């Protein structure tokens, strides 16, 4: 379903199968993120989606241009603006999102989220105290699709939860392991302080 999103044009999110086909040949790590990652964690469809998120580490950012050759790539330069991302350009640390579409008259299809890392650790761009081994950042679906671990995805959604984030939290909460719950409580507490999700995670 084509959806509007702000002043930058319409979205028609790519399908999971299309994203897998385009990114599966990469040597670098990548993960399905956002609401689709939550659905892969619970194993069922939860809601409609306005976009499709893929997570990459900043050090691997240029593989986007390899995975989507001939597409338009636009960097989301804060605050609230888009600009073309030039071939082989290394984005500044302030840029965390890339919007991708096949052509100028086409809808946006894929949003790339860029996260930080140091050595073999993922480091939260919101709080450098929140980190974990890159090897534990994602999970793999029964079909072999890599997706962002639900506790990490919920950590990002916890900043200012929207109705869809609450829906995702409700859906995935029952499948979180004790270890994931503990990690998420600690991460939320460090970065955001008191939060309504903490009590439910500790129940």
Short mmCIF file of C-alpha atoms in Angstrom, two decimals:
data_model
loop_
_atom_site.label_atom_id
_atom_site.label_comp_id
_atom_site.label_asym_id
_atom_site.label_seq_id
_atom_site.Cartn_x
_atom_site.Cartn_y
_atom_site.Cartn_z
CA UNK A 1 0.00 0.00 0.00
CA UNK A 2 1.37 3.41 -0.98
CA UNK A 3 1.54 5.83 1.94
CA UNK A 4 2.33 9.48 2.41
CA UNK A 5 5.11 10.42 4.76
CA UNK A 6 5.79 14.08 5.39
CA UNK A 7 6.81 16.56 2.69
CA UNK A 8 9.25 14.29 0.85
CA UNK A 9 6.87 12.24 -1.27
CA UNK A 10 5.04 8.96 -0.99
CA UNK A 11 6.18 5.60 0.35
CA UNK A 12 5.46 2.19 -1.11
CA UNK A 13 7.48 -0.10 1.17
CA UNK A 14 9.45 -2.91 -0.41
CA UNK A 15 8.38 -6.44 0.41
CA UNK A 16 10.42 -8.64 2.69
CA UNK A 17 11.28 -10.95 -0.19
CA UNK A 18 12.58 -8.03 -2.28
CA UNK A 19 14.77 -6.76 0.54
CA UNK A 20 16.17 -10.24 1.16
CA UNK A 21 16.90 -10.69 -2.54
CA UNK A 22 18.78 -7.37 -2.72
CA UNK A 23 20.78 -7.64 0.50
CA UNK A 24 21.39 -11.36 0.98
CA UNK A 25 24.45 -11.43 -1.26
CA UNK A 26 26.34 -8.87 0.81
CA UNK A 27 29.34 -9.92 2.87
CA UNK A 28 28.59 -7.24 5.47
CA UNK A 29 26.10 -7.74 8.28
CA UNK A 30 22.61 -6.35 7.78
CA UNK A 31 19.34 -6.79 9.63
CA UNK A 32 15.66 -6.21 8.93
CA UNK A 33 14.62 -3.56 11.44
CA UNK A 34 11.55 -1.61 12.57
CA UNK A 35 8.12 -3.16 12.72
CA UNK A 36 9.06 -5.93 10.31
CA UNK A 37 11.76 -7.07 12.75
CA UNK A 38 9.15 -7.31 15.50
CA UNK A 39 6.93 -9.40 13.23
CA UNK A 40 9.81 -11.75 12.42
CA UNK A 41 10.40 -12.14 16.17
CA UNK A 42 6.78 -13.08 16.88
CA UNK A 43 6.29 -15.03 13.65
CA UNK A 44 3.14 -13.29 12.45
CA UNK A 45 1.81 -10.11 10.88
CA UNK A 46 0.94 -7.43 13.44
CA UNK A 47 0.00 -4.28 11.54
CA UNK A 48 0.44 -2.30 8.33
CA UNK A 49 3.75 -0.56 7.67
CA UNK A 50 4.56 2.88 6.28
CA UNK A 51 8.13 1.99 5.36
CA UNK A 52 10.69 -0.81 5.41
CA UNK A 53 13.77 -0.41 7.63
CA UNK A 54 17.13 -2.12 7.18
CA UNK A 55 19.91 -1.69 9.75
CA UNK A 56 23.60 -1.49 8.86
CA UNK A 57 26.67 -0.55 10.83
CA UNK A 58 28.21 2.78 9.84
CA UNK A 59 31.42 1.08 8.78
CA UNK A 60 29.41 -0.86 6.17
CA UNK A 61 27.32 2.05 4.88
CA UNK A 62 28.59 1.92 1.28
CA UNK A 63 27.16 -1.55 0.75
CA UNK A 64 23.80 0.17 0.36
CA UNK A 65 25.01 1.50 -2.97
CA UNK A 66 26.09 -2.00 -3.96
CA UNK A 67 22.78 -3.56 -2.95
CA UNK A 68 20.70 -0.89 -4.70
CA UNK A 69 22.65 -0.01 -7.87
CA UNK A 70 20.99 2.54 -10.11
CA UNK A 71 18.66 3.68 -7.33
CA UNK A 72 18.44 7.11 -5.79
CA UNK A 73 19.90 7.30 -2.27
CA UNK A 74 19.07 10.32 -0.11
CA UNK A 75 20.69 11.10 3.23
CA UNK A 76 18.48 12.42 6.02
CA UNK A 77 20.60 15.32 7.23
CA UNK A 78 19.25 16.58 10.56
CA UNK A 79 17.16 18.45 11.25
CA UNK A 80 14.41 17.25 8.92
CA UNK A 81 15.95 17.51 5.47
CA UNK A 82 16.91 15.13 2.67
CA UNK A 83 19.78 15.49 0.21
CA UNK A 84 21.24 13.24 -2.47
CA UNK A 85 23.91 10.85 -1.21
CA UNK A 86 26.77 10.82 -3.68
CA UNK A 87 28.44 7.57 -4.80
CA UNK A 88 31.24 6.54 -2.43
CA UNK A 89 30.50 9.46 -0.07
CA UNK A 90 31.14 8.67 3.59
CA UNK A 91 28.33 10.17 5.63
CA UNK A 92 29.01 12.27 8.70
CA UNK A 93 28.28 10.92 12.18
CA UNK A 94 25.12 13.02 12.41
CA UNK A 95 23.44 11.13 9.57
CA UNK A 96 21.65 7.96 10.65
CA UNK A 97 19.06 7.43 7.91
CA UNK A 98 19.12 6.94 4.16
CA UNK A 99 15.96 6.90 2.03
CA UNK A 100 16.06 4.84 -1.15
CA UNK A 101 13.91 4.71 -4.28
CA UNK A 102 14.33 3.39 -7.81
CA UNK A 103 13.95 6.77 -9.53
CA UNK A 104 12.95 10.40 -9.09
CA UNK A 105 9.29 9.75 -9.90
CA UNK A 106 9.07 6.54 -7.88
CA UNK A 107 7.95 6.16 -4.27
CA UNK A 108 10.44 5.58 -1.49
CA UNK A 109 10.92 1.83 -0.94
CA UNK A 110 13.59 1.22 1.73
CA UNK A 111 14.92 3.22 4.67
CA UNK A 112 18.45 2.40 5.82
CA UNK A 113 19.28 2.96 9.48
CA UNK A 114 22.96 3.40 10.33
CA UNK A 115 24.26 2.40 13.76
CA UNK A 116 27.63 2.79 15.43
CA UNK A 117 30.19 0.18 16.39
CA UNK A 118 33.59 -0.09 18.04
CA UNK A 119 35.57 -3.19 17.24
CA UNK A 120 33.24 -6.12 17.75
CA UNK A 121 30.69 -4.13 19.78
CA UNK A 122 27.52 -2.39 18.68
CA UNK A 123 27.25 1.00 20.39
CA UNK A 124 23.96 2.87 20.71
CA UNK A 125 23.98 6.19 18.90
CA UNK A 126 21.77 7.53 21.68
CA UNK A 127 23.89 6.47 24.62
CA UNK A 128 27.43 5.07 24.31
CA UNK A 129 26.98 3.28 27.63
CA UNK A 130 24.48 0.99 25.92
CA UNK A 131 26.34 -1.59 23.88
CA UNK A 132 26.58 -5.31 23.19
CA UNK A 133 28.55 -7.72 21.00
CA UNK A 134 27.64 -7.37 17.34
CA UNK A 135 27.20 -11.15 17.27
CA UNK A 136 24.17 -10.75 19.58
CA UNK A 137 22.63 -7.75 17.82
CA UNK A 138 20.42 -9.79 15.54
CA UNK A 139 18.52 -13.02 15.21
CA UNK A 140 17.63 -15.23 12.26
CA UNK A 141 14.15 -16.27 11.22
CA UNK A 142 13.19 -19.82 10.32
CA UNK A 143 13.62 -18.82 6.68
CA UNK A 144 17.13 -17.52 7.29
CA UNK A 145 16.30 -13.81 7.32
CA UNK A 146 18.50 -11.72 9.67
CA UNK A 147 16.55 -9.29 11.84
CA UNK A 148 17.32 -6.91 14.68
CA UNK A 149 16.84 -8.54 18.07
CA UNK A 150 13.51 -7.41 19.56
CA UNK A 151 15.04 -6.04 22.76
CA UNK A 152 17.29 -3.73 20.71
CA UNK A 153 14.43 -2.67 18.47
CA UNK A 154 12.24 -1.91 21.49
CA UNK A 155 15.07 0.12 23.01
CA UNK A 156 14.86 2.50 20.06
CA UNK A 157 11.07 2.52 20.09
CA UNK A 158 11.04 3.37 23.80
CA UNK A 159 12.28 6.93 23.32
CA UNK A 160 8.85 8.40 22.57
CA UNK A 161 6.50 5.48 21.91
CA UNK A 162 3.82 6.05 19.29
CA UNK A 163 0.67 3.92 19.09
CA UNK A 164 2.35 1.56 16.62
CA UNK A 165 5.32 1.19 19.00
CA UNK A 166 2.98 0.28 21.84
CA UNK A 167 1.33 -2.25 19.54
CA UNK A 168 4.71 -3.76 18.71
CA UNK A 169 5.67 -3.87 22.39
CA UNK A 170 2.44 -5.64 23.33
CA UNK A 171 2.93 -8.20 20.56
CA UNK A 172 6.55 -9.10 21.25
CA UNK A 173 6.59 -8.89 25.05
CA UNK A 174 5.43 -12.51 25.56
CA UNK A 175 8.29 -13.90 23.46
CA UNK A 176 11.11 -11.94 25.08
CA UNK A 177 13.52 -14.11 27.06
CA UNK A 178 14.47 -13.23 30.61
CA UNK A 179 17.87 -12.14 29.36
CA UNK A 180 16.33 -9.85 26.74
CA UNK A 181 14.03 -8.33 29.34
CA UNK A 182 16.91 -7.64 31.72
CA UNK A 183 19.00 -6.07 28.98
CA UNK A 184 16.12 -3.89 27.83
CA UNK A 185 15.29 -2.70 31.36
CA UNK A 186 18.92 -1.74 31.92
CA UNK A 187 19.23 0.01 28.54
CA UNK A 188 15.98 1.94 28.91
CA UNK A 189 16.86 2.97 32.47
CA UNK A 190 20.29 4.26 31.45
CA UNK A 191 19.12 6.22 28.44
CA UNK A 192 15.58 7.35 29.23
CA UNK A 193 15.18 7.03 33.00
CA UNK A 194 11.82 5.95 34.46
CA UNK A 195 9.64 4.45 31.75
CA UNK A 196 6.20 2.78 31.74
CA UNK A 197 7.54 -0.27 29.93
CA UNK A 198 9.93 -1.19 32.73
CA UNK A 199 7.26 -2.42 35.14
CA UNK A 200 5.74 -4.67 32.46
CA UNK A 201 9.17 -6.03 31.50
CA UNK A 202 9.81 -6.95 35.14
CA UNK A 203 6.41 -8.57 35.71
#
